[in-house]
Short mmCIF file of C-alpha atoms and ligand atoms in Angstrom, two decimals:
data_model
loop_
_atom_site.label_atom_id
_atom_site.label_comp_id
_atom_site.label_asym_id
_atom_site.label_seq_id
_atom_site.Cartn_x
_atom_site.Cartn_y
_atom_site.Cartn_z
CA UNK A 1 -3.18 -3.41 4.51
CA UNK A 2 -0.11 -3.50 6.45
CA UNK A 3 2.76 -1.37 6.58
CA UNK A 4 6.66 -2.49 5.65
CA UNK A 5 9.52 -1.55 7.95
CA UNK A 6 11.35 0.93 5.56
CA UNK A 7 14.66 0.27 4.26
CA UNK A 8 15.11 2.45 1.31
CA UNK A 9 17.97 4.80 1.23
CA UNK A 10 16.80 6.37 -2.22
CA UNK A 11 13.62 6.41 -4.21
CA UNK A 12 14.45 6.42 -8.08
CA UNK A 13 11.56 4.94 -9.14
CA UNK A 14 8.65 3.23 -7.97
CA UNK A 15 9.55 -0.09 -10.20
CA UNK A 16 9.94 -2.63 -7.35
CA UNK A 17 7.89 -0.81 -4.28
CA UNK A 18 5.53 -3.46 -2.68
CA UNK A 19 2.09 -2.53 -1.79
CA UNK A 20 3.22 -2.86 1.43
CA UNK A 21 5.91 -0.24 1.16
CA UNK A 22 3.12 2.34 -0.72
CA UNK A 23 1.11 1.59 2.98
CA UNK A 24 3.95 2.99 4.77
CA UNK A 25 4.76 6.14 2.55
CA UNK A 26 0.70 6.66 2.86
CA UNK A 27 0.24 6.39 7.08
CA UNK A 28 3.51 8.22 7.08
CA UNK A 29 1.94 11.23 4.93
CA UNK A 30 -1.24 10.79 6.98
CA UNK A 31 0.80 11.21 10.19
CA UNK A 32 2.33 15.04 8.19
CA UNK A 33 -0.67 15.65 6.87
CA UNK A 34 -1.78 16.34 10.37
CA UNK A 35 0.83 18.23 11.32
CA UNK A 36 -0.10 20.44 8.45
CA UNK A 37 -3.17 20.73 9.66
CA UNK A 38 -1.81 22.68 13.14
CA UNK A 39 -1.18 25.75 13.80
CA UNK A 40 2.61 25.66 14.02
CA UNK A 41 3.06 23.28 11.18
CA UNK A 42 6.49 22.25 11.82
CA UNK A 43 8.50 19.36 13.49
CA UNK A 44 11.68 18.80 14.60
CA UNK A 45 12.28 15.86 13.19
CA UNK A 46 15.22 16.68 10.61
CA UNK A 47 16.49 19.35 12.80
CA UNK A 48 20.37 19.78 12.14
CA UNK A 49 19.97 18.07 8.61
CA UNK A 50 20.68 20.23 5.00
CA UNK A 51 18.49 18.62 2.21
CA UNK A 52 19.58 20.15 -1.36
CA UNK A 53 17.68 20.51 -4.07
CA UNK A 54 19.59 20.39 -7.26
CA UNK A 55 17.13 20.63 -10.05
CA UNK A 56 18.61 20.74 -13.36
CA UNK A 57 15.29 21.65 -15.38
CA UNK A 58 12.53 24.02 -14.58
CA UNK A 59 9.68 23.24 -12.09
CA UNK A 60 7.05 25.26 -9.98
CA UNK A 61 5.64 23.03 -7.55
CA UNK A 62 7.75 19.94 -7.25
CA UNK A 63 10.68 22.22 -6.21
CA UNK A 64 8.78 24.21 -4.08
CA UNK A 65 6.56 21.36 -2.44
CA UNK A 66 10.02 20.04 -1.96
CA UNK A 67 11.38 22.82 -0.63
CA UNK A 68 8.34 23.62 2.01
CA UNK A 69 8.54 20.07 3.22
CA UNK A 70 11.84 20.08 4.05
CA UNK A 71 11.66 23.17 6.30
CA UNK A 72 7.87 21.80 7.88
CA UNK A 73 10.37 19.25 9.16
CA UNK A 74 13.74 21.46 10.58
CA UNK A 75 15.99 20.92 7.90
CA UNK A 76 18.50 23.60 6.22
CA UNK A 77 17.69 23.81 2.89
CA UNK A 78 19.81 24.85 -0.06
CA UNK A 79 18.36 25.75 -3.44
CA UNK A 80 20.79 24.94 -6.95
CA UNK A 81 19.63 26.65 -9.85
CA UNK A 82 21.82 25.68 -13.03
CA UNK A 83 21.34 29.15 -14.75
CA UNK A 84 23.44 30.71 -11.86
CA UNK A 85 25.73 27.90 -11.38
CA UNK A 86 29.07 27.21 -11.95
CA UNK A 87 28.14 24.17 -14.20
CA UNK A 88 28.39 27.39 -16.80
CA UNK A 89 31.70 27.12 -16.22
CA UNK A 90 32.12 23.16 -17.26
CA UNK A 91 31.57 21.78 -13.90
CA UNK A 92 30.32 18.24 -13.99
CA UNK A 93 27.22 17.47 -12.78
CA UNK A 94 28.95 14.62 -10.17
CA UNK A 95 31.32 17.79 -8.86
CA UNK A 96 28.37 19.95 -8.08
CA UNK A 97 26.89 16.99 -6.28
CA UNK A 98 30.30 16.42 -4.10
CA UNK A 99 30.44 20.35 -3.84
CA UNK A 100 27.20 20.18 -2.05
CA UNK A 101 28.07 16.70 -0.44
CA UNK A 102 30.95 18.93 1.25
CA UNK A 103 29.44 21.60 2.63
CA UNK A 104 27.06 18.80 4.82
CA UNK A 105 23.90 17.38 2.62
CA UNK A 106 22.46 14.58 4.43
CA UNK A 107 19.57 14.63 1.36
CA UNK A 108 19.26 15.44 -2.34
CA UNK A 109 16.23 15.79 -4.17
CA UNK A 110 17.12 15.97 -8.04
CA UNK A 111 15.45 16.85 -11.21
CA UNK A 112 17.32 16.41 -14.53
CA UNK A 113 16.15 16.10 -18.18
CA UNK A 114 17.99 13.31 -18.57
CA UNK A 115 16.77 9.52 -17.59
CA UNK A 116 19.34 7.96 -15.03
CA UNK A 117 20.96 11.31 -13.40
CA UNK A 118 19.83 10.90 -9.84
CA UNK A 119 20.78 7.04 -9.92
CA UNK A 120 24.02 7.98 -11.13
CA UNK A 121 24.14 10.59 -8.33
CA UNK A 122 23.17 7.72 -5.59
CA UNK A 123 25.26 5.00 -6.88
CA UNK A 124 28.24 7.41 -6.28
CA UNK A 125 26.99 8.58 -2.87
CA UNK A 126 26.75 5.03 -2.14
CA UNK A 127 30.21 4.36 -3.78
CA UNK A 128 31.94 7.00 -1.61
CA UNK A 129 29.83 5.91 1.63
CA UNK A 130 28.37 8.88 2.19
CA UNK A 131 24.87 8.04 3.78
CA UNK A 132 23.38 10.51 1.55
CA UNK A 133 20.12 9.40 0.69
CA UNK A 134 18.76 10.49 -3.24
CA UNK A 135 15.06 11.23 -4.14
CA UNK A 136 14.31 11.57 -7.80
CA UNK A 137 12.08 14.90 -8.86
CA UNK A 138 11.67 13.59 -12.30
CA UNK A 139 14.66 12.41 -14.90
CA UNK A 140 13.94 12.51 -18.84
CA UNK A 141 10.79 10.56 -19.71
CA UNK A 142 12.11 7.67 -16.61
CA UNK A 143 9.95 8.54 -13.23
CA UNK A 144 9.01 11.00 -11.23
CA UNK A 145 8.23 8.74 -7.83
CA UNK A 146 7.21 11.61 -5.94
CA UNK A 147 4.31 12.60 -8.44
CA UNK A 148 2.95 9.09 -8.31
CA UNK A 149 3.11 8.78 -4.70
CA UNK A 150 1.04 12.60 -3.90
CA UNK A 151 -0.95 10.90 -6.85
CA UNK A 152 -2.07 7.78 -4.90
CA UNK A 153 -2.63 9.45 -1.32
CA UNK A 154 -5.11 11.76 -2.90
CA UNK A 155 -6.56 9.18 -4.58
CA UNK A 156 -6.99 7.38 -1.08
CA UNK A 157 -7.78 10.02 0.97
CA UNK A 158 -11.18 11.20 -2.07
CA UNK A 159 -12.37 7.03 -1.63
CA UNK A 160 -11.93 7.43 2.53
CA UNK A 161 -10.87 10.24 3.91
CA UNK A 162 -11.38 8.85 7.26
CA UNK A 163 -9.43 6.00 6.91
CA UNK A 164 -6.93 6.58 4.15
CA UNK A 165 -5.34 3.18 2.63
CA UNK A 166 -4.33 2.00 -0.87
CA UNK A 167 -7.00 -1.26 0.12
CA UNK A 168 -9.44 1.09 -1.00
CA UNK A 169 -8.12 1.61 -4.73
CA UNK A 170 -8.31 -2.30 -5.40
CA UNK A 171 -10.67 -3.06 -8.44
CA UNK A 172 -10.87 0.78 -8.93
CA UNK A 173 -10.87 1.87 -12.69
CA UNK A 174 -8.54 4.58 -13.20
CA UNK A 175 -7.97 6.00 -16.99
CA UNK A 176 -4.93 8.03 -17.79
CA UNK A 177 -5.16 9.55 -20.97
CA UNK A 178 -2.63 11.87 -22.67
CA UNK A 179 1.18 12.20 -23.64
CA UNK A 180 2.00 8.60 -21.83
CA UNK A 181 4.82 7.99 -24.32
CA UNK A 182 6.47 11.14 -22.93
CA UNK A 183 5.54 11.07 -19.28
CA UNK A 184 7.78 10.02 -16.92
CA UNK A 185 3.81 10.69 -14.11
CA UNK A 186 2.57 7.89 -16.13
CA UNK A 187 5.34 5.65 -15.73
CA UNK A 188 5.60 5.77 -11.97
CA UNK A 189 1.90 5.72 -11.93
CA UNK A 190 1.79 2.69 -13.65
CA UNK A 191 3.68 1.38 -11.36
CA UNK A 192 1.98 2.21 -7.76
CA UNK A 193 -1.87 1.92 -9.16
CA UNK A 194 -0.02 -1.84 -10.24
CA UNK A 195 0.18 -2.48 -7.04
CA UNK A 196 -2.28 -1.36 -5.67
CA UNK A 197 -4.92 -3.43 -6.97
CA UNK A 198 -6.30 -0.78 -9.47
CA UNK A 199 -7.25 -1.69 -12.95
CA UNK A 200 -5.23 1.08 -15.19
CA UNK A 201 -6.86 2.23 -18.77
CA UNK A 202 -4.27 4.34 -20.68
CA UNK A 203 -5.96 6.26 -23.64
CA UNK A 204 -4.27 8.82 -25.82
CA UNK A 205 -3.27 8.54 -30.00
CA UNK A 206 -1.27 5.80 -31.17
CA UNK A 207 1.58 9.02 -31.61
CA UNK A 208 1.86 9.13 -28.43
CA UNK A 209 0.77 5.43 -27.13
CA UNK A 210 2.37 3.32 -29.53
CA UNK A 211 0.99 -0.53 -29.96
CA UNK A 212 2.54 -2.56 -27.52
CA UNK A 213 3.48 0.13 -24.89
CA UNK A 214 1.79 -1.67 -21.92
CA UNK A 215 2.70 -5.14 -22.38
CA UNK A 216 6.56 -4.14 -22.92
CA UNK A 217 6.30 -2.26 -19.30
CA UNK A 218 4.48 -4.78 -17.80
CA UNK A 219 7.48 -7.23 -19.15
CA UNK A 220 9.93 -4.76 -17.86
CA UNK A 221 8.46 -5.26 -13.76
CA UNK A 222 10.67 -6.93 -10.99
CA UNK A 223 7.23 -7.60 -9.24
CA UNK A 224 4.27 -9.47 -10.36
CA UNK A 225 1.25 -7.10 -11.65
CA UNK A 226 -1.59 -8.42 -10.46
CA UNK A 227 -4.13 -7.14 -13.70
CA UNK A 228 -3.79 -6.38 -16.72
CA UNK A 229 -2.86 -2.29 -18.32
CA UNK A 230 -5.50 -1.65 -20.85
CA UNK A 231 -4.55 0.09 -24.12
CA UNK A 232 -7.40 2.44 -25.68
CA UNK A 233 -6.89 4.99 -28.91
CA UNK A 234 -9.89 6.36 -28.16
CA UNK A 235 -11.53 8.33 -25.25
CA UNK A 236 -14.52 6.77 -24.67
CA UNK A 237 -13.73 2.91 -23.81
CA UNK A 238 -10.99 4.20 -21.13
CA UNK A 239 -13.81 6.83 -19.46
CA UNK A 240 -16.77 4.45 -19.48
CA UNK A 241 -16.99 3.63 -15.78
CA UNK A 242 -14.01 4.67 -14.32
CA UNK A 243 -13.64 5.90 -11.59
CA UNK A 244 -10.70 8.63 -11.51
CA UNK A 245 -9.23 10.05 -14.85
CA UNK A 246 -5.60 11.13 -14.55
CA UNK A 247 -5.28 13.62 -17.46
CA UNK A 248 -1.51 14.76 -18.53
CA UNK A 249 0.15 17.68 -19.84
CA UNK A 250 0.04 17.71 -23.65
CA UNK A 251 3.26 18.05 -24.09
CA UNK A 252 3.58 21.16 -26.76
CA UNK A 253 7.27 20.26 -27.26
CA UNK A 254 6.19 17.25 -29.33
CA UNK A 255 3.94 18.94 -31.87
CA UNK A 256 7.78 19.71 -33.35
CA UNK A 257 7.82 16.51 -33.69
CA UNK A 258 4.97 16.14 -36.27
CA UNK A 259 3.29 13.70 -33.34
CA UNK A 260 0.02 15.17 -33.59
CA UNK A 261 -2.24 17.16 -36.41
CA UNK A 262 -3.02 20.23 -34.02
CA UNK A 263 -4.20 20.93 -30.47
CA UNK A 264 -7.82 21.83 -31.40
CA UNK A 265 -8.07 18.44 -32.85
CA UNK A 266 -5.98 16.64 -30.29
CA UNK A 267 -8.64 18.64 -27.76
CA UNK A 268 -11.63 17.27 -30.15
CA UNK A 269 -10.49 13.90 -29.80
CA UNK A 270 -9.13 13.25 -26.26
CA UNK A 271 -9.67 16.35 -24.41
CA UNK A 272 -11.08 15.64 -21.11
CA UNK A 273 -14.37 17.64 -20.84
CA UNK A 274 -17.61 18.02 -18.42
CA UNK A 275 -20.04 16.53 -21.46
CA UNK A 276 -17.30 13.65 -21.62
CA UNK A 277 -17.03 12.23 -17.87
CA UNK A 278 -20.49 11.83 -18.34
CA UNK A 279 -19.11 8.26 -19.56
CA UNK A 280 -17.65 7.43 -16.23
CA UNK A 281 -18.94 6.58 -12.42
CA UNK A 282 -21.54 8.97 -10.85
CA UNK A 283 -19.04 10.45 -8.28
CA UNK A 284 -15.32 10.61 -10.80
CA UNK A 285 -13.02 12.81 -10.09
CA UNK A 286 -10.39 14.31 -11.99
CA UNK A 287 -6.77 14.34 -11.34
CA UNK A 288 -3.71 16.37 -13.16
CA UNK A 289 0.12 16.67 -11.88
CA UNK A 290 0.00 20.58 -13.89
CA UNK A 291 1.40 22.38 -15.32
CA UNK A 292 -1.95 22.45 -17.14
CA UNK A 293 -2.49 23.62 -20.73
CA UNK A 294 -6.23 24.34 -20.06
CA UNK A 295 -8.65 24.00 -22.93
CA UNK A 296 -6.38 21.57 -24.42
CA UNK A 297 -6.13 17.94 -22.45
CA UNK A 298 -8.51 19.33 -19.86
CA UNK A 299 -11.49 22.39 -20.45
CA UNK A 300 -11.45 24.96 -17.62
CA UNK A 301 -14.82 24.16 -16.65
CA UNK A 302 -13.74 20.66 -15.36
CA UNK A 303 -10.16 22.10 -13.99
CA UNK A 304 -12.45 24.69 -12.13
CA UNK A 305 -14.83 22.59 -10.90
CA UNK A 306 -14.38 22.16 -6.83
CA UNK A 307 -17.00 18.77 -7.01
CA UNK A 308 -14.81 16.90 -9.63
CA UNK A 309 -11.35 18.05 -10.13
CA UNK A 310 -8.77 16.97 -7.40
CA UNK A 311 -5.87 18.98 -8.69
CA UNK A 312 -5.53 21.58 -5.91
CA UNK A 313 -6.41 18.63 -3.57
CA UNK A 314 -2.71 17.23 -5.51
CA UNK A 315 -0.54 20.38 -4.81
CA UNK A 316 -1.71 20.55 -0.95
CA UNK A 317 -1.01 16.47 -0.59
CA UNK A 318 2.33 16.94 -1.98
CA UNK A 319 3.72 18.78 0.89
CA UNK A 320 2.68 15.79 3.38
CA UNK A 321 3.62 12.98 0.85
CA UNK A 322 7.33 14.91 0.72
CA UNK A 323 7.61 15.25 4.15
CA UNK A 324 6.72 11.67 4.35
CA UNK A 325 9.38 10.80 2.04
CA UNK A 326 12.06 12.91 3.35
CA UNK A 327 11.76 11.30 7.21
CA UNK A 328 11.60 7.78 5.94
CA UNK A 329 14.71 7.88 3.76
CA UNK A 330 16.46 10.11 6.94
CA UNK A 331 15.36 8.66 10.08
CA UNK A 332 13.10 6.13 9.23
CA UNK A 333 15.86 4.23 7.06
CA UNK A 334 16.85 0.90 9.36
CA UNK A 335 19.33 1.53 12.63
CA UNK A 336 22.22 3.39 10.65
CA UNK A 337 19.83 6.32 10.10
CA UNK A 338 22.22 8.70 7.61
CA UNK A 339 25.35 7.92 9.20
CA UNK A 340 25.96 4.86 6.88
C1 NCD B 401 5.37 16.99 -14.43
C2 NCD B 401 6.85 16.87 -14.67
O1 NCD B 401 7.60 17.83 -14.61
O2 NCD B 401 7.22 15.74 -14.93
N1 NCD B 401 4.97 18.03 -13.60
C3 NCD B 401 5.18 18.03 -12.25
O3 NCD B 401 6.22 17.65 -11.76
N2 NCD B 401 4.16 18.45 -11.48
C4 NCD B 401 4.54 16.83 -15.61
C5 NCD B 401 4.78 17.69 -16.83
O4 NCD B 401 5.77 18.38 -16.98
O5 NCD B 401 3.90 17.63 -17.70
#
């Protein structure tokens, strides 16, 4: 598999990435992930740059995976928490972006409960010809590009460690079962296993998988997908065989919503368990982007479990797949670099 020059100035979502483009983002995090390994784990290579993260709903590790990977590389980083903010006091959210654009951002990585925020936020930066480049940490129920992308390298580096490359993940059965309606994971995911070459089983209740779900977002792609997404409403047919299962948050806000009967049963039903994997390839492993409500989509036993579950294996990844993301968009981004 070769790698694509790069020529992205923002990643909003992982729609129209070419396998070839996924290659670069994974040598590129193979490159940091060596760094990381070191022991003085940083590089200069966004030395004299300010990357802001502006993130507009809660979050544990994508902020803070953010955050470390910005300073393993130099940069200045400045934090915006809304709570403390002056969008209190009616600020729009476009002002706090131009208040931050002043004081020198050459990056912003942002994170709002609404679908469409950090395009809006790049399409002005573009507008204004700023040469600020935009990295979505997850808008509404739209993408989360970073997620997917920490997603895929660990999935490459558990088939080859060695030799890390989304080549390997061709023909590879990978179920994702849970809250897909509501998860903007599973929608970049769908995207980058796409293209990779893996064959992607979604399983979860018709609540929260409705009829149809997969063929309208394969309809929706600017690229070709080369197989078909599999829909399952039950567990078993997505486990049998597979060969990673990607389990997602449950996502307790919906029960509101009358979506499901109770967790217990939702557990019963499509809880991801040690008994249950049985169903799949000798060697599966488990993946989860957390936060994790354990005993419900997952059992502690299998989140514990150092021989099948991949999910610290996710948090540590992220860091390198960030970094990865940051230097692309910065220096690796054409001749103009961030001057624009
Ligand atoms: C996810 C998110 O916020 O979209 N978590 C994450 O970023 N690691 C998934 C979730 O909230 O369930």
């Amino acid at each position: 598999m070769n790698n694509a020059p790069w020529n992205r100035r923002h990643v909003i979502s992982l729609a129209d990435f070419t396998a070839a483009e996924l290659e670069t983002v994974m040598q590129t995090a193979v490159s940091f992930r060596e760094v990381l390994s070191r022991r003085t784990k940083k590089v200069p290579a966004l030395q004299g740059l300010v990357v802001t993260n502006l993130f507009f709903e809660p979050s544990t590790r994508t902020r803070s995976s953010f955050e470390l990977a910005a300073k393993r590389l130099s940069a200045d980083v400045l934090n915006f928490a809304p709570g403390t903010s002056s969008l209190t006091k009616g600020e729009t959210i476009l002002d706090t972006a131009k208040t931050y654009l002043a004081m020198g951002t050459n990056l912003m990585v942002i994170r709002h409960g609404e679908s469409g925020v950090p395009d809006a936020i790049a399409a002005e930066m573009d507008r204004l010809q700023t040469g600020v480049g935009v990295l979505n940490a997850g808008d509404g129920l739209h993408e989360h590009p970073s997620q997917a992308l920490l997603d895929l390298f660990t999935l490459c580096m558990a088939l080859d460690p060695e030799n890390p490359s989304i080549a390997s993940l061709k023909g590879k059965k990978i179920a994702i079962v849970g809250d897909i309606l509501h998860s903007r994971v599973a929608r970049s995911n769908l995207w980058s296993l796409s293209a990779a070459g893996a064959e992607v089983h979604l399983a979860a209740p018709p609540t929260l998988l409705p009829p149809g779900f997969a063929e309208a977002f394969v309809a929706l792609s600017p690229i070709d997908i080369p197989r078909p997404i599999v829909q399952h409403w039950a567990l078993e047919p997505a486990l049998a065989d597979a060969d990673f299962v990607m389990t997602l948050r449950l996502q307790k806000e919906r029960m509101a919503q009358h979506l499901l009967p109770s967790l217990r049963e939702y557990h019963q039903q499509f809880g991801v368990t040690c008994d249950r994997i049985a169903y799949c390839q000798p060697q599966v492993k488990v993946l989860h982007p957390g936060p994790v409500n354990r005993g419900v989509e997952i059992s502690s036993e299998l989140m514990d479990d150092p021989h099948r579950s991949l999910i610290s294996d996710q948090v540590t990844n992220g860091v390198a797949v960030r970094m990865a993301l940051l230097y692309l968009i910065s220096v690796g981004h054409g001749t103009d670099g961030l001057e624009g």
